[in-house]
XYZ file of C-alpha atoms in Angstrom:
53
model
C 0.118 -0.160 0.159
C 2.728 2.230 0.417
C 3.625 3.356 -3.020
C 0.169 3.548 -3.985
C -0.759 5.537 -0.951
C 1.491 8.295 -1.571
C 0.478 8.875 -5.419
C -3.423 8.638 -3.993
C -2.449 11.568 -0.969
C -0.244 13.799 -3.627
C -3.746 13.161 -6.038
C -5.971 13.877 -2.872
C -4.120 16.929 -1.572
C -4.385 18.893 -5.115
C -8.048 17.919 -4.999
C -10.876 21.339 -3.823
C -13.950 18.665 -4.198
C -16.944 20.603 -6.057
C -19.897 18.810 -5.401
C -21.901 16.833 -7.656
C -18.152 16.403 -10.119
C -15.768 14.469 -10.658
C -12.750 16.193 -9.509
C -9.949 13.580 -10.342
C -9.647 10.913 -12.929
C -6.639 8.066 -12.546
C -5.974 5.517 -14.980
C -4.041 2.476 -14.244
C -2.161 0.028 -15.930
C -3.809 -2.839 -14.614
C -7.366 -3.870 -13.489
C -5.568 -5.185 -10.299
C -4.039 -1.966 -9.821
C -6.974 0.255 -10.394
C -9.029 -1.638 -7.962
C -5.898 -1.302 -5.252
C -5.819 2.361 -6.461
C -9.512 2.637 -5.857
C -9.715 0.718 -2.231
C -6.699 3.154 -0.949
C -8.556 6.120 -2.018
C -12.035 5.025 -0.637
C -9.426 4.328 2.338
C -7.974 7.622 2.707
C -11.171 9.934 1.446
C -12.745 9.169 4.715
C -9.991 11.051 6.709
C -10.197 13.516 3.916
C -14.148 14.367 3.908
C -13.827 13.575 -0.190
C -16.280 10.950 -1.661
C -15.266 8.120 -4.238
C -17.221 6.340 -6.824
């Protein structure tokens, strides 16, 4: 989770949330990496009061 968490945190810190709009799009090489990134976003977005889909 280390490298993924660093990537996700740096992305989440740059977001300025606007209700009802996407704030970030993360593209990954593999489905497994996409799922791992999504899980880390879900975990860390609760701390930063963001919503992931």
